[in-house]
Each structure stands twice: as C-alpha cells, then as structure tokens.
C-alpha cells in the first residue's frame, strides 16, 4: 500500500468528491444553479471495430482499506453512471483520491466505497466494491440492482475525456454481458434521485442516447473483456499512473 501511496494526503487538496458536493443531501442546492454552465456538447469517439479490453486495477493496487461489515448481496439488473463530483486536474492523484473516497464512505458506516468500479481521466479502471454487493448512496434511491460505475471528475464543470468515455463504453459493454442486462437499462444517478450527478458533461451523453449507441456498437463488435490484474501488477500499474505515465 505504501509503495503506491507516495502522498497519502493527496486527496485532501481536492475537497469536492461526490459525497460532499453532489451526493450529500445538503449540497443539492449549491449544485443546481451551476448545472447550466456546462453547455459544451460531447462528441464521442466512434466505437472501436474490435473486441474491447480493459485491465482492472485490483484493490491492492490503489491501497484499499479492508471491506467492512454490512455488504448486502444483490442481482444487477441495470447500468447506472456517476461522477465523483471532484474536479480533477492531475490524473496522478487519482489513486489517492480513490483512497479518500473510500475513507469518506466508510466513515459513513458503509462497508466500502459506494461504487463498483472507478474510471479515471486516462481510462484506467479500478476495482472498488464487489459487484455482488449493492452500492450505497447519500440520496433517495435504492441502489439495489444497479451496476455503479463512477467517472472521476465533476461534469457539472468539466467534460469527460475521450479516454474516459472509451473506457466507460467498454465497462458498460462488459457489464451488459457479464450481468445479462440490456443497454436499454443505461441511466444516470440523476434519473433516480435529486442530484446533479453525473453533471451535464457526462449526463447529456447518456440522456441523448449517444452512450447507449456506443455500448451497443461495442457489443455488436464482440463486447469487451475485463482482466483483473494480479496484486503485484495492480501495484505496478498504479505506480505507473502516479508517475504520470498511464
Ligand atoms: Zn452519483
């Protein structure tokens, strides 16, 4: 863990994570006035022609704390996109940010990070809560049955990178096959609860149907595979990310 965490306090400089800025019940009003500021349309990249593939950075790689008690099993029946609500500026900080998110969520009494997978701005994918367990939320919806994938960033103020969207398409295509759910079930947090999450910068990509179309194209091209890296490979990958090389 320590080798992957040169600066364990790196997340402290980023005060806005989804729980505090968007997910927290008290902050909805602060997000709402600013949501119209993101008017930039996102032009997604064409879906890849072949089978997609993603490596999954294991929990050991980003220095996850142990999962706590209280996981509740569920059966995934839909795909739901989130953002972390923290403005990113430097992807080398993402592993540390994820540790910060986990700590914050576990301080709520939750067993683990609220989500199943995290995607950073460079398209790296991180293992979070087991997909076999339902997520958690600060907001008024029941996450039972939701595959929860969260993209790092605040997309009320930013737009996702092409690499991030590409990884998201792969992960959603993977999840659609893995859990035998239709891409028709694709939605965002704000479809279910009073929240700005995941912001217009990402949410409009879902609402327009553009993201679903990409997922369907990826499925038509053979889907996407996911390879959980070994603990050592996960550590190595995170070291590469923290060095600014991935
Ligand atoms: Zn959310």
PDB file of C-alpha atoms and ligand atoms in Angstrom:
ATOM      1  CA  UNK A   1       0.000   0.000   0.000  1.00  0.00           C
ATOM      2  CA  UNK A   2       2.660   2.453   0.981  1.00  0.00           C
ATOM      3  CA  UNK A   3       4.593   1.977  -2.209  1.00  0.00           C
ATOM      4  CA  UNK A   4       1.534   3.015  -4.150  1.00  0.00           C
ATOM      5  CA  UNK A   5       0.878   5.954  -1.916  1.00  0.00           C
ATOM      6  CA  UNK A   6       3.690   8.479  -2.049  1.00  0.00           C
ATOM      7  CA  UNK A   7       1.355  11.123  -0.729  1.00  0.00           C
ATOM      8  CA  UNK A   8      -1.433   9.654   1.306  1.00  0.00           C
ATOM      9  CA  UNK A   9      -2.847  13.090   1.884  1.00  0.00           C
ATOM     10  CA  UNK A  10      -3.073  13.894  -1.799  1.00  0.00           C
ATOM     11  CA  UNK A  11      -6.838  13.794  -1.732  1.00  0.00           C
ATOM     12  CA  UNK A  12      -7.014  16.460   0.902  1.00  0.00           C
ATOM     13  CA  UNK A  13      -6.396  19.115  -1.688  1.00  0.00           C
ATOM     14  CA  UNK A  14      -9.493  18.008  -3.510  1.00  0.00           C
ATOM     15  CA  UNK A  15     -12.363  18.944  -1.311  1.00  0.00           C
ATOM     16  CA  UNK A  16     -15.122  18.120  -3.740  1.00  0.00           C
ATOM     17  CA  UNK A  17     -15.889  14.463  -4.015  1.00  0.00           C
ATOM     18  CA  UNK A  18     -19.319  13.257  -4.968  1.00  0.00           C
ATOM     19  CA  UNK A  19     -20.421  12.683  -1.387  1.00  0.00           C
ATOM     20  CA  UNK A  20     -19.649  16.192  -0.254  1.00  0.00           C
ATOM     21  CA  UNK A  21     -20.523  18.232  -3.294  1.00  0.00           C
ATOM     22  CA  UNK A  22     -23.235  16.406  -5.122  1.00  0.00           C
ATOM     23  CA  UNK A  23     -24.352  13.381  -3.191  1.00  0.00           C
ATOM     24  CA  UNK A  24     -24.672  14.995   0.185  1.00  0.00           C
ATOM     25  CA  UNK A  25     -28.262  15.995   0.849  1.00  0.00           C
ATOM     26  CA  UNK A  26     -27.254  19.471   1.887  1.00  0.00           C
ATOM     27  CA  UNK A  27     -25.414  20.357  -1.287  1.00  0.00           C
ATOM     28  CA  UNK A  28     -28.026  19.825  -3.949  1.00  0.00           C
ATOM     29  CA  UNK A  29     -28.906  23.481  -3.851  1.00  0.00           C
ATOM     30  CA  UNK A  30     -25.327  24.516  -4.439  1.00  0.00           C
ATOM     31  CA  UNK A  31     -25.054  22.326  -7.491  1.00  0.00           C
ATOM     32  CA  UNK A  32     -28.342  23.238  -9.083  1.00  0.00           C
ATOM     33  CA  UNK A  33     -27.583  26.854 -10.010  1.00  0.00           C
ATOM     34  CA  UNK A  34     -24.385  25.870 -11.756  1.00  0.00           C
ATOM     35  CA  UNK A  35     -25.601  22.942 -13.803  1.00  0.00           C
ATOM     36  CA  UNK A  36     -26.477  25.123 -16.765  1.00  0.00           C
ATOM     37  CA  UNK A  37     -22.905  26.343 -17.002  1.00  0.00           C
ATOM     38  CA  UNK A  38     -21.905  23.148 -18.748  1.00  0.00           C
ATOM     39  CA  UNK A  39     -23.317  23.581 -22.216  1.00  0.00           C
ATOM     40  CA  UNK A  40     -20.461  22.011 -24.113  1.00  0.00           C
ATOM     41  CA  UNK A  41     -21.676  19.099 -26.147  1.00  0.00           C
ATOM     42  CA  UNK A  42     -19.656  15.927 -26.122  1.00  0.00           C
ATOM     43  CA  UNK A  43     -18.773  14.308 -29.379  1.00  0.00           C
ATOM     44  CA  UNK A  44     -17.907  10.747 -28.538  1.00  0.00           C
ATOM     45  CA  UNK A  45     -15.349   8.796 -30.441  1.00  0.00           C
ATOM     46  CA  UNK A  46     -16.636   6.133 -32.818  1.00  0.00           C
ATOM     47  CA  UNK A  47     -16.945   2.746 -31.233  1.00  0.00           C
ATOM     48  CA  UNK A  48     -13.933   0.515 -31.769  1.00  0.00           C
ATOM     49  CA  UNK A  49     -14.147  -2.043 -34.530  1.00  0.00           C
ATOM     50  CA  UNK A  50     -12.963  -4.996 -32.469  1.00  0.00           C
ATOM     51  CA  UNK A  51     -13.483  -6.626 -29.098  1.00  0.00           C
ATOM     52  CA  UNK A  52     -12.780  -4.187 -26.310  1.00  0.00           C
ATOM     53  CA  UNK A  53     -10.467  -4.924 -23.432  1.00  0.00           C
ATOM     54  CA  UNK A  54      -9.763  -3.353 -20.088  1.00  0.00           C
ATOM     55  CA  UNK A  55      -7.421  -4.190 -17.290  1.00  0.00           C
ATOM     56  CA  UNK A  56      -8.984  -3.873 -13.853  1.00  0.00           C
ATOM     57  CA  UNK A  57      -6.636  -2.464 -11.243  1.00  0.00           C
ATOM     58  CA  UNK A  58      -7.199  -4.529  -8.127  1.00  0.00           C
ATOM     59  CA  UNK A  59      -7.842  -3.084  -4.724  1.00  0.00           C
ATOM     60  CA  UNK A  60      -4.318  -3.907  -3.615  1.00  0.00           C
ATOM     61  CA  UNK A  61      -3.039  -1.590  -6.307  1.00  0.00           C
ATOM     62  CA  UNK A  62      -4.713   1.563  -5.062  1.00  0.00           C
ATOM     63  CA  UNK A  63      -4.215   0.702  -1.420  1.00  0.00           C
ATOM     64  CA  UNK A  64      -7.789  -0.051  -0.465  1.00  0.00           C
ATOM     65  CA  UNK A  65      -8.667  -0.484   3.163  1.00  0.00           C
ATOM     66  CA  UNK A  66     -10.343  -3.772   4.017  1.00  0.00           C
ATOM     67  CA  UNK A  67     -14.021  -4.058   3.234  1.00  0.00           C
ATOM     68  CA  UNK A  68     -16.086  -3.527   6.344  1.00  0.00           C
ATOM     69  CA  UNK A  69     -19.108  -5.390   7.574  1.00  0.00           C
ATOM     70  CA  UNK A  70     -22.533  -4.974   6.100  1.00  0.00           C
ATOM     71  CA  UNK A  71     -22.297  -5.836   2.419  1.00  0.00           C
ATOM     72  CA  UNK A  72     -25.701  -6.791   1.058  1.00  0.00           C
ATOM     73  CA  UNK A  73     -25.941  -9.086  -1.941  1.00  0.00           C
ATOM     74  CA  UNK A  74     -27.996  -8.203  -4.996  1.00  0.00           C
ATOM     75  CA  UNK A  75     -28.560  -9.127  -8.606  1.00  0.00           C
ATOM     76  CA  UNK A  76     -27.586  -6.469 -11.113  1.00  0.00           C
ATOM     77  CA  UNK A  77     -30.415  -5.514 -13.447  1.00  0.00           C
ATOM     78  CA  UNK A  78     -29.406  -2.061 -14.686  1.00  0.00           C
ATOM     79  CA  UNK A  79     -26.428   0.133 -15.504  1.00  0.00           C
ATOM     80  CA  UNK A  80     -26.005   3.465 -13.744  1.00  0.00           C
ATOM     81  CA  UNK A  81     -23.346   6.123 -14.327  1.00  0.00           C
ATOM     82  CA  UNK A  82     -21.985   8.514 -11.689  1.00  0.00           C
ATOM     83  CA  UNK A  83     -19.275  11.119 -11.325  1.00  0.00           C
ATOM     84  CA  UNK A  84     -17.086  11.702  -8.299  1.00  0.00           C
ATOM     85  CA  UNK A  85     -18.010  15.400  -8.327  1.00  0.00           C
ATOM     86  CA  UNK A  86     -14.418  16.303  -7.655  1.00  0.00           C
ATOM     87  CA  UNK A  87     -12.766  18.500 -10.251  1.00  0.00           C
ATOM     88  CA  UNK A  88      -9.713  16.693 -11.487  1.00  0.00           C
ATOM     89  CA  UNK A  89      -6.597  18.449 -12.560  1.00  0.00           C
ATOM     90  CA  UNK A  90      -3.918  15.788 -12.321  1.00  0.00           C
ATOM     91  CA  UNK A  91      -4.530  12.125 -13.001  1.00  0.00           C
ATOM     92  CA  UNK A  92      -1.506  11.113 -10.954  1.00  0.00           C
ATOM     93  CA  UNK A  93      -3.648  11.941  -7.936  1.00  0.00           C
ATOM     94  CA  UNK A  94      -6.484   9.590  -8.822  1.00  0.00           C
ATOM     95  CA  UNK A  95      -5.351   6.541  -6.832  1.00  0.00           C
ATOM     96  CA  UNK A  96      -5.045   8.753  -3.779  1.00  0.00           C
ATOM     97  CA  UNK A  97      -8.410  10.307  -4.498  1.00  0.00           C
ATOM     98  CA  UNK A  98      -9.977   6.861  -4.585  1.00  0.00           C
ATOM     99  CA  UNK A  99      -8.487   6.078  -1.186  1.00  0.00           C
ATOM    100  CA  UNK A 100     -10.006   9.313   0.043  1.00  0.00           C
ATOM    101  CA  UNK A 101     -13.419   8.423  -1.354  1.00  0.00           C
ATOM    102  CA  UNK A 102     -13.278   5.035   0.314  1.00  0.00           C
ATOM    103  CA  UNK A 103     -12.295   6.549   3.647  1.00  0.00           C
ATOM    104  CA  UNK A 104     -15.085   9.071   3.444  1.00  0.00           C
ATOM    105  CA  UNK A 105     -17.641   6.429   2.569  1.00  0.00           C
ATOM    106  CA  UNK A 106     -16.505   4.068   5.286  1.00  0.00           C
ATOM    107  CA  UNK A 107     -16.769   6.944   7.756  1.00  0.00           C
ATOM    108  CA  UNK A 108     -20.480   6.912   6.917  1.00  0.00           C
ATOM    109  CA  UNK A 109     -20.645   3.398   8.278  1.00  0.00           C
ATOM    110  CA  UNK A 110     -20.729   1.872   4.822  1.00  0.00           C
ATOM    111  CA  UNK A 111     -18.823  -1.323   4.185  1.00  0.00           C
ATOM    112  CA  UNK A 112     -16.826   0.095   1.323  1.00  0.00           C
ATOM    113  CA  UNK A 113     -16.671   2.641  -1.453  1.00  0.00           C
ATOM    114  CA  UNK A 114     -20.210   3.199  -2.686  1.00  0.00           C
ATOM    115  CA  UNK A 115     -19.476   2.154  -6.262  1.00  0.00           C
ATOM    116  CA  UNK A 116     -18.328  -0.954  -8.067  1.00  0.00           C
ATOM    117  CA  UNK A 117     -15.782   0.476 -10.499  1.00  0.00           C
ATOM    118  CA  UNK A 118     -13.964   3.784 -10.878  1.00  0.00           C
ATOM    119  CA  UNK A 119     -12.680   5.211 -14.178  1.00  0.00           C
ATOM    120  CA  UNK A 120     -10.013   7.892 -14.168  1.00  0.00           C
ATOM    121  CA  UNK A 121      -9.499  10.561 -16.796  1.00  0.00           C
ATOM    122  CA  UNK A 122      -6.959   8.452 -18.650  1.00  0.00           C
ATOM    123  CA  UNK A 123      -9.307   5.489 -18.866  1.00  0.00           C
ATOM    124  CA  UNK A 124      -7.745   3.377 -16.148  1.00  0.00           C
ATOM    125  CA  UNK A 125     -10.313   1.254 -14.314  1.00  0.00           C
ATOM    126  CA  UNK A 126     -10.158   0.497 -10.598  1.00  0.00           C
ATOM    127  CA  UNK A 127     -11.844  -2.243  -8.609  1.00  0.00           C
ATOM    128  CA  UNK A 128     -13.987  -0.925  -5.771  1.00  0.00           C
ATOM    129  CA  UNK A 129     -16.922  -2.605  -4.032  1.00  0.00           C
ATOM    130  CA  UNK A 130     -17.671  -6.155  -5.188  1.00  0.00           C
ATOM    131  CA  UNK A 131     -20.283  -6.153  -7.929  1.00  0.00           C
ATOM    132  CA  UNK A 132     -22.074  -8.885  -5.988  1.00  0.00           C
ATOM    133  CA  UNK A 133     -22.955  -6.323  -3.318  1.00  0.00           C
ATOM    134  CA  UNK A 134     -25.397  -3.465  -3.725  1.00  0.00           C
ATOM    135  CA  UNK A 135     -23.966   0.015  -3.511  1.00  0.00           C
ATOM    136  CA  UNK A 136     -24.642   2.819  -1.093  1.00  0.00           C
ATOM    137  CA  UNK A 137     -25.911   6.350  -1.590  1.00  0.00           C
ATOM    138  CA  UNK A 138     -26.484   9.609   0.202  1.00  0.00           C
ATOM    139  CA  UNK A 139     -29.512  10.231  -1.961  1.00  0.00           C
ATOM    140  CA  UNK A 140     -33.067   8.975  -2.028  1.00  0.00           C
ATOM    141  CA  UNK A 141     -32.949   5.951  -4.238  1.00  0.00           C
ATOM    142  CA  UNK A 142     -32.344   2.273  -3.656  1.00  0.00           C
ATOM    143  CA  UNK A 143     -29.139   1.197  -5.408  1.00  0.00           C
ATOM    144  CA  UNK A 144     -30.121  -2.462  -5.252  1.00  0.00           C
ATOM    145  CA  UNK A 145     -29.710  -3.936  -8.721  1.00  0.00           C
ATOM    146  CA  UNK A 146     -27.619  -1.058 -10.030  1.00  0.00           C
ATOM    147  CA  UNK A 147     -24.191  -1.605 -11.529  1.00  0.00           C
ATOM    148  CA  UNK A 148     -22.493   1.549 -10.266  1.00  0.00           C
ATOM    149  CA  UNK A 149     -19.659   2.887 -12.372  1.00  0.00           C
ATOM    150  CA  UNK A 150     -18.216   6.259 -11.441  1.00  0.00           C
ATOM    151  CA  UNK A 151     -16.063   8.502 -13.587  1.00  0.00           C
ATOM    152  CA  UNK A 152     -13.596  10.728 -11.769  1.00  0.00           C
ATOM    153  CA  UNK A 153     -14.368  14.364 -12.359  1.00  0.00           C
ATOM    154  CA  UNK A 154     -17.027  16.976 -11.819  1.00  0.00           C
ATOM    155  CA  UNK A 155     -19.027  17.001 -15.005  1.00  0.00           C
ATOM    156  CA  UNK A 156     -21.123  19.937 -13.947  1.00  0.00           C
ATOM    157  CA  UNK A 157     -17.903  21.841 -14.629  1.00  0.00           C
ATOM    158  CA  UNK A 158     -15.898  19.557 -16.902  1.00  0.00           C
ATOM    159  CA  UNK A 159     -16.453  17.114 -19.712  1.00  0.00           C
ATOM    160  CA  UNK A 160     -15.078  13.591 -19.623  1.00  0.00           C
ATOM    161  CA  UNK A 161     -12.005  12.870 -21.679  1.00  0.00           C
ATOM    162  CA  UNK A 162     -12.223  10.706 -24.782  1.00  0.00           C
ATOM    163  CA  UNK A 163     -10.165   8.073 -22.952  1.00  0.00           C
ATOM    164  CA  UNK A 164     -12.615   8.118 -20.074  1.00  0.00           C
ATOM    165  CA  UNK A 165     -15.637   7.762 -22.335  1.00  0.00           C
ATOM    166  CA  UNK A 166     -13.946   4.957 -24.241  1.00  0.00           C
ATOM    167  CA  UNK A 167     -13.290   3.095 -21.004  1.00  0.00           C
ATOM    168  CA  UNK A 168     -16.839   3.738 -19.858  1.00  0.00           C
ATOM    169  CA  UNK A 169     -18.196   2.235 -23.071  1.00  0.00           C
ATOM    170  CA  UNK A 170     -16.029  -0.826 -22.559  1.00  0.00           C
ATOM    171  CA  UNK A 171     -17.089  -1.216 -18.946  1.00  0.00           C
ATOM    172  CA  UNK A 172     -20.775  -0.847 -19.765  1.00  0.00           C
ATOM    173  CA  UNK A 173     -20.455  -3.342 -22.615  1.00  0.00           C
ATOM    174  CA  UNK A 174     -18.644  -5.711 -20.279  1.00  0.00           C
ATOM    175  CA  UNK A 175     -21.296  -5.267 -17.592  1.00  0.00           C
ATOM    176  CA  UNK A 176     -24.172  -5.738 -20.036  1.00  0.00           C
ATOM    177  CA  UNK A 177     -22.825  -9.159 -20.935  1.00  0.00           C
ATOM    178  CA  UNK A 178     -21.496 -10.094 -17.505  1.00  0.00           C
ATOM    179  CA  UNK A 179     -24.816  -9.426 -15.801  1.00  0.00           C
ATOM    180  CA  UNK A 180     -27.062 -10.152 -18.791  1.00  0.00           C
ATOM    181  CA  UNK A 181     -28.709  -6.751 -18.726  1.00  0.00           C
ATOM    182  CA  UNK A 182     -29.798  -4.698 -21.712  1.00  0.00           C
ATOM    183  CA  UNK A 183     -28.059  -1.441 -22.643  1.00  0.00           C
ATOM    184  CA  UNK A 184     -31.602  -0.079 -22.546  1.00  0.00           C
ATOM    185  CA  UNK A 185     -31.216  -0.002 -18.772  1.00  0.00           C
ATOM    186  CA  UNK A 186     -28.424   2.559 -19.006  1.00  0.00           C
ATOM    187  CA  UNK A 187     -29.121   5.600 -16.886  1.00  0.00           C
ATOM    188  CA  UNK A 188     -27.543   8.111 -14.572  1.00  0.00           C
ATOM    189  CA  UNK A 189     -27.812   8.845 -10.909  1.00  0.00           C
ATOM    190  CA  UNK A 190     -29.946  11.899 -11.610  1.00  0.00           C
ATOM    191  CA  UNK A 191     -32.522   9.671 -13.285  1.00  0.00           C
ATOM    192  CA  UNK A 192     -33.212   8.167  -9.875  1.00  0.00           C
ATOM    193  CA  UNK A 193     -32.576  10.831  -7.264  1.00  0.00           C
ATOM    194  CA  UNK A 194     -32.455  14.569  -6.680  1.00  0.00           C
ATOM    195  CA  UNK A 195     -28.835  15.117  -7.587  1.00  0.00           C
ATOM    196  CA  UNK A 196     -26.790  16.789 -10.299  1.00  0.00           C
ATOM    197  CA  UNK A 197     -24.709  13.618 -10.641  1.00  0.00           C
ATOM    198  CA  UNK A 198     -23.139  12.992 -13.134  1.00  0.00           C
ATOM    199  CA  UNK A 199     -23.467  16.546 -14.460  1.00  0.00           C
ATOM    200  CA  UNK A 200     -24.451  17.626 -17.936  1.00  0.00           C
ATOM    201  CA  UNK A 201     -20.951  16.988 -19.237  1.00  0.00           C
ATOM    202  CA  UNK A 202     -21.472  13.275 -18.839  1.00  0.00           C
ATOM    203  CA  UNK A 203     -25.200  13.045 -18.217  1.00  0.00           C
ATOM    204  CA  UNK A 204     -26.135  14.532 -21.575  1.00  0.00           C
ATOM    205  CA  UNK A 205     -24.098  11.850 -23.273  1.00  0.00           C
ATOM    206  CA  UNK A 206     -26.362   9.307 -21.618  1.00  0.00           C
ATOM    207  CA  UNK A 207     -29.605  11.248 -21.989  1.00  0.00           C
ATOM    208  CA  UNK A 208     -29.051  11.753 -25.712  1.00  0.00           C
ATOM    209  CA  UNK A 209     -28.684   8.036 -26.287  1.00  0.00           C
ATOM    210  CA  UNK A 210     -25.167   8.537 -27.662  1.00  0.00           C
ATOM    211  CA  UNK A 211     -23.506   6.476 -24.970  1.00  0.00           C
ATOM    212  CA  UNK A 212     -26.006   3.641 -25.280  1.00  0.00           C
ATOM    213  CA  UNK A 213     -25.419   3.623 -29.038  1.00  0.00           C
ATOM    214  CA  UNK A 214     -21.697   3.260 -28.436  1.00  0.00           C
ATOM    215  CA  UNK A 215     -22.253   0.445 -25.963  1.00  0.00           C
ATOM    216  CA  UNK A 216     -24.493  -1.338 -28.433  1.00  0.00           C
ATOM    217  CA  UNK A 217     -21.894  -0.876 -31.169  1.00  0.00           C
ATOM    218  CA  UNK A 218     -19.242  -2.320 -28.871  1.00  0.00           C
ATOM    219  CA  UNK A 219     -21.458  -5.291 -28.094  1.00  0.00           C
ATOM    220  CA  UNK A 220     -22.057  -5.788 -31.812  1.00  0.00           C
ATOM    221  CA  UNK A 221     -18.288  -5.720 -32.315  1.00  0.00           C
ATOM    222  CA  UNK A 222     -17.835  -8.560 -29.837  1.00  0.00           C
ATOM    223  CA  UNK A 223     -18.237  -6.892 -26.486  1.00  0.00           C
ATOM    224  CA  UNK A 224     -15.460  -6.091 -24.070  1.00  0.00           C
ATOM    225  CA  UNK A 225     -13.371  -8.232 -21.780  1.00  0.00           C
ATOM    226  CA  UNK A 226     -12.136  -7.349 -18.316  1.00  0.00           C
ATOM    227  CA  UNK A 227      -8.934  -8.675 -16.808  1.00  0.00           C
ATOM    228  CA  UNK A 228      -8.379  -8.301 -13.076  1.00  0.00           C
ATOM    229  CA  UNK A 229      -4.691  -7.594 -12.617  1.00  0.00           C
ATOM    230  CA  UNK A 230      -2.734  -9.517 -10.008  1.00  0.00           C
ATOM    231  CA  UNK A 231      -1.897  -7.663  -6.806  1.00  0.00           C
ATOM    232  CA  UNK A 232       1.662  -7.012  -7.978  1.00  0.00           C
ATOM    233  CA  UNK A 233       0.574  -5.952 -11.449  1.00  0.00           C
ATOM    234  CA  UNK A 234      -2.014  -3.687  -9.829  1.00  0.00           C
ATOM    235  CA  UNK A 235       0.677  -2.061  -7.695  1.00  0.00           C
ATOM    236  CA  UNK A 236       2.905  -1.666 -10.728  1.00  0.00           C
ATOM    237  CA  UNK A 237       0.109  -0.099 -12.743  1.00  0.00           C
ATOM    238  CA  UNK A 238      -0.716   2.375 -10.003  1.00  0.00           C
ATOM    239  CA  UNK A 239       2.951   3.282  -9.688  1.00  0.00           C
ATOM    240  CA  UNK A 240       2.939   3.999 -13.411  1.00  0.00           C
ATOM    241  CA  UNK A 241      -0.186   6.129 -13.066  1.00  0.00           C
ATOM    242  CA  UNK A 242       1.239   8.051 -10.119  1.00  0.00           C
ATOM    243  CA  UNK A 243       4.387   8.664 -12.137  1.00  0.00           C
ATOM    244  CA  UNK A 244       2.249  10.237 -14.841  1.00  0.00           C
ATOM    245  CA  UNK A 245       2.823   7.501 -17.393  1.00  0.00           C
ATOM    246  CA  UNK A 246      -0.576   5.852 -17.634  1.00  0.00           C
TER     247      UNK A 246
HETATM  248 ZN1  LIG B   1     -23.920   9.714  -8.219  1.00  0.00          ZN
END
